[in-house]
mmCIF file of C-alpha atoms and ligand atoms in Angstrom:
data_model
loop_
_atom_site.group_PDB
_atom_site.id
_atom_site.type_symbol
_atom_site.label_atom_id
_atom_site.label_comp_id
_atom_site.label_asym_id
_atom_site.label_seq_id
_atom_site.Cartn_x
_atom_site.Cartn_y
_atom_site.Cartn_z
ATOM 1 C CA UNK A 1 5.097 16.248 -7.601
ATOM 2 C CA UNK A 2 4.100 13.466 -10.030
ATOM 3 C CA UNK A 3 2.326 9.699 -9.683
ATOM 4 C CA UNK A 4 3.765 7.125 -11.324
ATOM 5 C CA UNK A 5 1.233 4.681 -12.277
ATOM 6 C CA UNK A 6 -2.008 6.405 -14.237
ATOM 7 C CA UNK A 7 -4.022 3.969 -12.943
ATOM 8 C CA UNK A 8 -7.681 4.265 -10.541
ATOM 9 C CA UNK A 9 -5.139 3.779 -7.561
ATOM 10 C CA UNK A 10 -3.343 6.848 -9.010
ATOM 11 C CA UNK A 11 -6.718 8.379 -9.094
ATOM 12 C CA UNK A 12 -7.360 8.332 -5.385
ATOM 13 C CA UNK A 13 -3.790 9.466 -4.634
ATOM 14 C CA UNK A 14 -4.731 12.645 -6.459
ATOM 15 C CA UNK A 15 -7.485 13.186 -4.880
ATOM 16 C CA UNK A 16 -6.073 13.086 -0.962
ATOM 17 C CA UNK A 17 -2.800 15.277 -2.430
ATOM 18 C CA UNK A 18 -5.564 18.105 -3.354
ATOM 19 C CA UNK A 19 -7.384 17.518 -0.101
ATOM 20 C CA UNK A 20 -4.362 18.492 1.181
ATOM 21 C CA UNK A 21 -3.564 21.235 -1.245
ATOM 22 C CA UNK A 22 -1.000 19.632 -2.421
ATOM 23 C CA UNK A 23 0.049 20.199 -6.447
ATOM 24 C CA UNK A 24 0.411 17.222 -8.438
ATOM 25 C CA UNK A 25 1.575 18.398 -11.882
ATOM 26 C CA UNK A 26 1.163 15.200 -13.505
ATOM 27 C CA UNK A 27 1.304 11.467 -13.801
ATOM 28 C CA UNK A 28 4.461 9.214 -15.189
ATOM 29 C CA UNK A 29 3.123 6.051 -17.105
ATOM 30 C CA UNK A 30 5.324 3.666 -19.018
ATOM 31 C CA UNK A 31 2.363 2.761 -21.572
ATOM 32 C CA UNK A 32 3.093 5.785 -24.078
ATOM 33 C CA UNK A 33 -1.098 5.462 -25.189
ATOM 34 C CA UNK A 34 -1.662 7.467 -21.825
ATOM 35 C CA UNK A 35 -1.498 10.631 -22.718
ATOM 36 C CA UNK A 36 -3.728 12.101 -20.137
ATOM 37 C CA UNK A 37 -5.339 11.290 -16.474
ATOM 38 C CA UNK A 38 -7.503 13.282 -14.478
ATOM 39 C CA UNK A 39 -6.715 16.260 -16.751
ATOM 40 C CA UNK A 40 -3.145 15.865 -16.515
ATOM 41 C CA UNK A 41 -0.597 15.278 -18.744
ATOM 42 C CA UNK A 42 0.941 12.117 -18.591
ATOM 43 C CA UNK A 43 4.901 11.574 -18.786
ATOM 44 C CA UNK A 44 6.793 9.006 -20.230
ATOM 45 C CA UNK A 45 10.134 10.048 -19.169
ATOM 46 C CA UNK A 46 11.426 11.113 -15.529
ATOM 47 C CA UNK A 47 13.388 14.128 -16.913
ATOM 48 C CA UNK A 48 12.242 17.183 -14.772
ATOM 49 C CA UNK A 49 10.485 14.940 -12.111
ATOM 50 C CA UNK A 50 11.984 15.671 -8.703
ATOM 51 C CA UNK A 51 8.940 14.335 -6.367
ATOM 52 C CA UNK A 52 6.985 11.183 -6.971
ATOM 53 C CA UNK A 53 4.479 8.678 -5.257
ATOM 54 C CA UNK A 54 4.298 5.150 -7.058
ATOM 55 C CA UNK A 55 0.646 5.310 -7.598
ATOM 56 C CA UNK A 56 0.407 1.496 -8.196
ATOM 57 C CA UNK A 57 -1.806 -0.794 -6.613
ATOM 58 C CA UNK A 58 -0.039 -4.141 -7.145
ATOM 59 C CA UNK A 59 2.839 -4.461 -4.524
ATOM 60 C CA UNK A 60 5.770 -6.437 -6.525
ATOM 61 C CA UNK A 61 5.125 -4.168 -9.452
ATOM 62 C CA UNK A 62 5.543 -1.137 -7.137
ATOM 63 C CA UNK A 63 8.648 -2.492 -5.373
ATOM 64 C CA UNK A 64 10.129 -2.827 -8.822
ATOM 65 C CA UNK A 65 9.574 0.740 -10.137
ATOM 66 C CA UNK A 66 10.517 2.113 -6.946
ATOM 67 C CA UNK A 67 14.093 0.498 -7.041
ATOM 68 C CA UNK A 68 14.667 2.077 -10.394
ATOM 69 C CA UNK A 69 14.111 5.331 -9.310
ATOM 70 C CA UNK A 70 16.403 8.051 -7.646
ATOM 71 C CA UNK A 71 14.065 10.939 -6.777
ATOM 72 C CA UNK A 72 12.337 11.915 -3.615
ATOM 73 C CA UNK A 73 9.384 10.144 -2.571
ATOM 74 C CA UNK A 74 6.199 11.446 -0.880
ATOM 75 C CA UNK A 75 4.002 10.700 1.453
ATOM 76 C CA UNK A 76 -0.343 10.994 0.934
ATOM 77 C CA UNK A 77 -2.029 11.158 3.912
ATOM 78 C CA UNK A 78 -6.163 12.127 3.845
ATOM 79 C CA UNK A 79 -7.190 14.819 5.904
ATOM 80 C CA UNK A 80 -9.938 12.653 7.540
ATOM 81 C CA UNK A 81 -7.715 9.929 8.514
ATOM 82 C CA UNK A 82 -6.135 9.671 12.676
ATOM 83 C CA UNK A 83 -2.652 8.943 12.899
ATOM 84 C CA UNK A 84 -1.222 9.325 16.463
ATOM 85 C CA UNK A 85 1.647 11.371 16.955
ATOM 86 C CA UNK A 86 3.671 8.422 18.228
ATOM 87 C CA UNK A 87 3.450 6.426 14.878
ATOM 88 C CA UNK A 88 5.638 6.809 12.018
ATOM 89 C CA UNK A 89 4.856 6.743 8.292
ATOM 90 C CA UNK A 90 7.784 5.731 5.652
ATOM 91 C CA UNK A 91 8.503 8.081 2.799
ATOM 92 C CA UNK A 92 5.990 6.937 -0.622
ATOM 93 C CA UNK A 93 3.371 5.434 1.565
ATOM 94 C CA UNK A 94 -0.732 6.398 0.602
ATOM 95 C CA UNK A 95 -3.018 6.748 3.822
ATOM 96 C CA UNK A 96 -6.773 6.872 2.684
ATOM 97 C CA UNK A 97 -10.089 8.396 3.571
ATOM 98 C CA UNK A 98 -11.145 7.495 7.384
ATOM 99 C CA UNK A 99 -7.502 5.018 8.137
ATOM 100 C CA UNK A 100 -6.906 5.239 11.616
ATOM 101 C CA UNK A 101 -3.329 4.478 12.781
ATOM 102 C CA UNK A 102 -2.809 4.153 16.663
ATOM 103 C CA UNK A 103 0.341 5.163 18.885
ATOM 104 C CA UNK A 104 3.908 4.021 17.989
ATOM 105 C CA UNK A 105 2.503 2.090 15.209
ATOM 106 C CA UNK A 106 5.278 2.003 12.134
ATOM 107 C CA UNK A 107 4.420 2.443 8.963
ATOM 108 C CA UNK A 108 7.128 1.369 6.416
ATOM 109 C CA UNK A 109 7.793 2.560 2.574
ATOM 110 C CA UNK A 110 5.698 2.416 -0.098
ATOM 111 C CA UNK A 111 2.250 1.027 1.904
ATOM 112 C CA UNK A 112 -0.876 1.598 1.119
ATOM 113 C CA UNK A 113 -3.205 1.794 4.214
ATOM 114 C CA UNK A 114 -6.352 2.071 1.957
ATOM 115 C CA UNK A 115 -10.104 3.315 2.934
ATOM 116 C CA UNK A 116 -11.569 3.270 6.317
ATOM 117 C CA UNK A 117 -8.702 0.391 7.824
ATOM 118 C CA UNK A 118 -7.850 0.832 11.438
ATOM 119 C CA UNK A 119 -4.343 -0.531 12.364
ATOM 120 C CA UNK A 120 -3.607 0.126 16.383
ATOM 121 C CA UNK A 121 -0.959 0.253 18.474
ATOM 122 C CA UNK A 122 2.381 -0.597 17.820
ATOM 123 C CA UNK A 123 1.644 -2.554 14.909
ATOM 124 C CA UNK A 124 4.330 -3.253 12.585
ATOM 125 C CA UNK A 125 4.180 -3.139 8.837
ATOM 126 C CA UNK A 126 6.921 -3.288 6.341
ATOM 127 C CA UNK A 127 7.509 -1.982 3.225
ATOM 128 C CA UNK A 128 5.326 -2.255 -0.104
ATOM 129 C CA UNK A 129 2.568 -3.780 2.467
ATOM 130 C CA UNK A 130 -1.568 -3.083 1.028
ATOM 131 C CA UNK A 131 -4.056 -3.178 4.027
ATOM 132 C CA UNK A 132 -7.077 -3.066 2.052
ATOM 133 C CA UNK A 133 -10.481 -1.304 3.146
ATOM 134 C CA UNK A 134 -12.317 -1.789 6.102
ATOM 135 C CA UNK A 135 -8.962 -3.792 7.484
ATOM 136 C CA UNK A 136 -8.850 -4.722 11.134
ATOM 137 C CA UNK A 137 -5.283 -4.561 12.250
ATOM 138 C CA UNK A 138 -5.446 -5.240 16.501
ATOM 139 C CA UNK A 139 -3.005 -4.160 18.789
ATOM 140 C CA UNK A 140 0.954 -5.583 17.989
ATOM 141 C CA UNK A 141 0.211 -7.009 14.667
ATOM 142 C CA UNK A 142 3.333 -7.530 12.348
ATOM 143 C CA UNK A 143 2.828 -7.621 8.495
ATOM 144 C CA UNK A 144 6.106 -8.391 6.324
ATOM 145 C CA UNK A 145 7.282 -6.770 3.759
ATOM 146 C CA UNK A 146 5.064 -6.617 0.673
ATOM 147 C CA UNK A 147 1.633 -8.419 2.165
ATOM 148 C CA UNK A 148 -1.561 -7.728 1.280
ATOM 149 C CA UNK A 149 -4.379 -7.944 3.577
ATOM 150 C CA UNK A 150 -7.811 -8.247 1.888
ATOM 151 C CA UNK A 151 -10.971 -5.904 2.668
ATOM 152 C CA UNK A 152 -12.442 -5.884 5.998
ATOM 153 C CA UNK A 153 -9.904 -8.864 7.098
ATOM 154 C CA UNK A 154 -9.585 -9.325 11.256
ATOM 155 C CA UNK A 155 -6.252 -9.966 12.423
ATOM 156 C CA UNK A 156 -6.450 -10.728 16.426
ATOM 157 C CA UNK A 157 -3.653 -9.004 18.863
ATOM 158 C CA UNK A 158 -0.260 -10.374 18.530
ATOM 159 C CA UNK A 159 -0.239 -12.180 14.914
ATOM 160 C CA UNK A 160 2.657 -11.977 12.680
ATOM 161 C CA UNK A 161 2.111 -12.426 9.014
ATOM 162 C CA UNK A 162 5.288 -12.864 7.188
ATOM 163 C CA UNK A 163 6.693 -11.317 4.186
ATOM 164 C CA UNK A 164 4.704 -11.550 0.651
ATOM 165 C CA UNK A 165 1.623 -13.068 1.692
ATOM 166 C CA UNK A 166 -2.067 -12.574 0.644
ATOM 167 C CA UNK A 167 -4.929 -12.589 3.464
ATOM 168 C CA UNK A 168 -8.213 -12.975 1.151
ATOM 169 C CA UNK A 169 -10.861 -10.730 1.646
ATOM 170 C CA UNK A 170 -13.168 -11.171 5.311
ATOM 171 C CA UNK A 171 -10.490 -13.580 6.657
ATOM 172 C CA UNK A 172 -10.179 -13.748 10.357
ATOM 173 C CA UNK A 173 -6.740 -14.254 11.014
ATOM 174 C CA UNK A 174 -6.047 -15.743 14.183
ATOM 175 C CA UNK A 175 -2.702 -17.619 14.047
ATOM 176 C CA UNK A 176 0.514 -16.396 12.421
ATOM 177 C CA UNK A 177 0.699 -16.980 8.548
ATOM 178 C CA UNK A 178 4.740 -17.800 7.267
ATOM 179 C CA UNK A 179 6.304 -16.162 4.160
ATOM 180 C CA UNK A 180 4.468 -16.695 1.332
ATOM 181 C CA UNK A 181 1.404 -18.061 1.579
ATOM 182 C CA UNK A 182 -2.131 -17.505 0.826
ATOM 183 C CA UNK A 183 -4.363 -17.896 3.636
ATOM 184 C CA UNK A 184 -8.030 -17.046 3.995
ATOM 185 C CA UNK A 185 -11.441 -17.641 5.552
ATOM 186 C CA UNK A 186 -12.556 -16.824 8.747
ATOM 187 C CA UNK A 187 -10.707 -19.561 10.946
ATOM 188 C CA UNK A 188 -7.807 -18.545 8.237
ATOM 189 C CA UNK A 189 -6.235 -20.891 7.195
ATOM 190 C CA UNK A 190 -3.377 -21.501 5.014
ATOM 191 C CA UNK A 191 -4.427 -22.616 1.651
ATOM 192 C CA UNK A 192 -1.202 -22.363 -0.798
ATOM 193 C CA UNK A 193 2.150 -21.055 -1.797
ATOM 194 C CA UNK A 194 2.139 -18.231 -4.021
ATOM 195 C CA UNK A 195 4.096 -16.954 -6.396
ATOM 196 C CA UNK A 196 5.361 -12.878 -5.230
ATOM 197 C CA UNK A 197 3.805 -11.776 -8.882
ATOM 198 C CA UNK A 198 0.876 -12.211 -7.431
ATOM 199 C CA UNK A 199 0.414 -9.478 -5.569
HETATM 200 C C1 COA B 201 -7.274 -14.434 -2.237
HETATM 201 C C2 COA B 201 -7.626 -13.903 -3.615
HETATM 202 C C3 COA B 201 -6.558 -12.872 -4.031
HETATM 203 C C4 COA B 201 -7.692 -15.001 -4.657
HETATM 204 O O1 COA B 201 -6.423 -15.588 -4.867
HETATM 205 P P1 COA B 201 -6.237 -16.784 -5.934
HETATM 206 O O2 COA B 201 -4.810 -17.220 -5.889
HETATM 207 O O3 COA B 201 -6.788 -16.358 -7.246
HETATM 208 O O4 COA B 201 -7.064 -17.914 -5.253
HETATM 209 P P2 COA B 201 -8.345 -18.721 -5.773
HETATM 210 O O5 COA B 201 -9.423 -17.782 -6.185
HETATM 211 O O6 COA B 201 -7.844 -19.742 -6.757
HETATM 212 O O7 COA B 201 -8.780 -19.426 -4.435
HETATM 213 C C5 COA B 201 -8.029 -20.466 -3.848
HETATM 214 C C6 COA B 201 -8.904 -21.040 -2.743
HETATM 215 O O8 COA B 201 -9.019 -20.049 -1.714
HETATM 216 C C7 COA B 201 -10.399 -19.763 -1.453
HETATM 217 N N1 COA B 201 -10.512 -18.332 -1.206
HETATM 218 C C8 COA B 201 -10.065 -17.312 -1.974
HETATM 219 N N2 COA B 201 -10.355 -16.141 -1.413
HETATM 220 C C9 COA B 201 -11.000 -16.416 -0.267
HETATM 221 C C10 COA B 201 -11.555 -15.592 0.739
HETATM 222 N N3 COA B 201 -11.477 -14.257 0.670
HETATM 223 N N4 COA B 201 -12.119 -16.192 1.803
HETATM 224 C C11 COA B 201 -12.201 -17.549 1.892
HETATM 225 N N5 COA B 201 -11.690 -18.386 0.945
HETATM 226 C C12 COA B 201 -11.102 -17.810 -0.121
HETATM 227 C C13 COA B 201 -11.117 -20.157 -2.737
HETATM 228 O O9 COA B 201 -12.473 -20.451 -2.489
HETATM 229 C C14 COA B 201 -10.319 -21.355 -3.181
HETATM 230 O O10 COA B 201 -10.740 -22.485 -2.429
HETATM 231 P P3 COA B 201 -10.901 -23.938 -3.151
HETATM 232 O O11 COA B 201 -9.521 -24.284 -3.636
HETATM 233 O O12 COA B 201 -11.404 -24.801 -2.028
HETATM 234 O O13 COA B 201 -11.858 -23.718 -4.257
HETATM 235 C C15 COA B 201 -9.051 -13.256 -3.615
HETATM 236 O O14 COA B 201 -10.027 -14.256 -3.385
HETATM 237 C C16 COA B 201 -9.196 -12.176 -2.551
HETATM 238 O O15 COA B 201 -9.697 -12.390 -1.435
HETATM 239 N N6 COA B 201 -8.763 -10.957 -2.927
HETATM 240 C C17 COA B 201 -8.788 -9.796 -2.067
HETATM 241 C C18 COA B 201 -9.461 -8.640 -2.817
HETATM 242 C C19 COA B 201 -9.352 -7.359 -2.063
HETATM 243 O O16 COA B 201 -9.387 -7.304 -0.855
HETATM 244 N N7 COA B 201 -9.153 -6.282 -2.792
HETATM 245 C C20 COA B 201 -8.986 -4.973 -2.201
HETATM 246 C C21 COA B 201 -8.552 -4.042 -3.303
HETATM 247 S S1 COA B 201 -8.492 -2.382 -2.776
#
């Protein structure tokens, strides 16, 4: 199994795959100066490379290398995190140290549900979605595809946030957010539209 992305993001990823005994036998990085990342050799090429999690913080970014690729795609999940039986997990998504994920919650492709967030039940998050640390996802939240939540963000039972937004960091969110905005504070609010590079 290989990480695409040498990046600190990558770093963690390799870190919960050896918690979980899992081998990662390298990293993939299209900068050819990477040579080497946490003692690994770094690949420039995807010759060979049958298993891979895009280890790459930024969602678009990750979204785009993932659609050029046409190997299998894990799935990271920390031995200290809860995730209820009932809830699923897509294929390439990263759960971190301490994430709690509550019963039938879905989980789509690609996430990252990063250190220490709790997202309860029957939440729904789409694909290439970041719910940053310390993230407060109540029950029946909907994030759309390729959102990210800032650290320690609130979002009350019942809020949808739509595809490609940001939630800045310690926003309360307490009323649904459309596609593409930014929206922050705590009494969030929306504040602009964004461009998807963005994230
Ligand atoms: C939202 C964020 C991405 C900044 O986006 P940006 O497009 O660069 O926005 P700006 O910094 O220009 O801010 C735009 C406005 O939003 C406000 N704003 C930005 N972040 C805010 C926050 N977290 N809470 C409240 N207001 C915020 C700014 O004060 C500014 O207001 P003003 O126009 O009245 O001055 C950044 O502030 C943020 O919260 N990042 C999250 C970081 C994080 O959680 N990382 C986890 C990594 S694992």
């Amino acid at each position: 199994m290989y990480l695409y992305g040498a990046s600190g993001h990558g770093k963690v990823i390799k870190e919960i795959l050896d918690a979980q005994h899992k081998t990662v036998d390298g990293f993939v990085d299209d900068n050819p100066g990477v040579e080497r990342q946490c003692g690994l050799p770094v690949l420039h090429s995807l010759d060979h490379v049958d298993e891979v999690i895009v280890s790459i913080g930024a969602n678009s970014v990750r979204k785009r290398i993932v659609e050029k690729l046409t190997c299998r795609f894990a799935v990271a999940v920390h031995p200290s995190a809860v995730c209820s039986l009932s809830a699923t997990i897509g294929e390439g998504t990263v759960v971190m140290a301490g994430a709690i994920i509550n019963a039938e919650s879905v989980i789509g492709n690609h996430c990252i549900v990063n250190t220490g967030s709790s997202i309860d039940h029957e939440c729904v998050i789409g694909n290439y979605v970041h719910i940053s640390p310390h993230v407060t996802l109540c029950g029946n939240v909907r994030v759309g595809e390729g959102s990210w939540i800032g650290a320690g963000s609130t979002i009350i039972p019942g809020v949808r946030i739509g595809r490609w937004c940001v939630v800045g960091a310690g926003s309360v969110v307490t009323k649904d957010i459309p596609d593409g905005y930014l929206a922050a504070g705590n009494g969030c609010e929306l504040i602009k539209k964004i461009q998807e590079d963005l994230l």
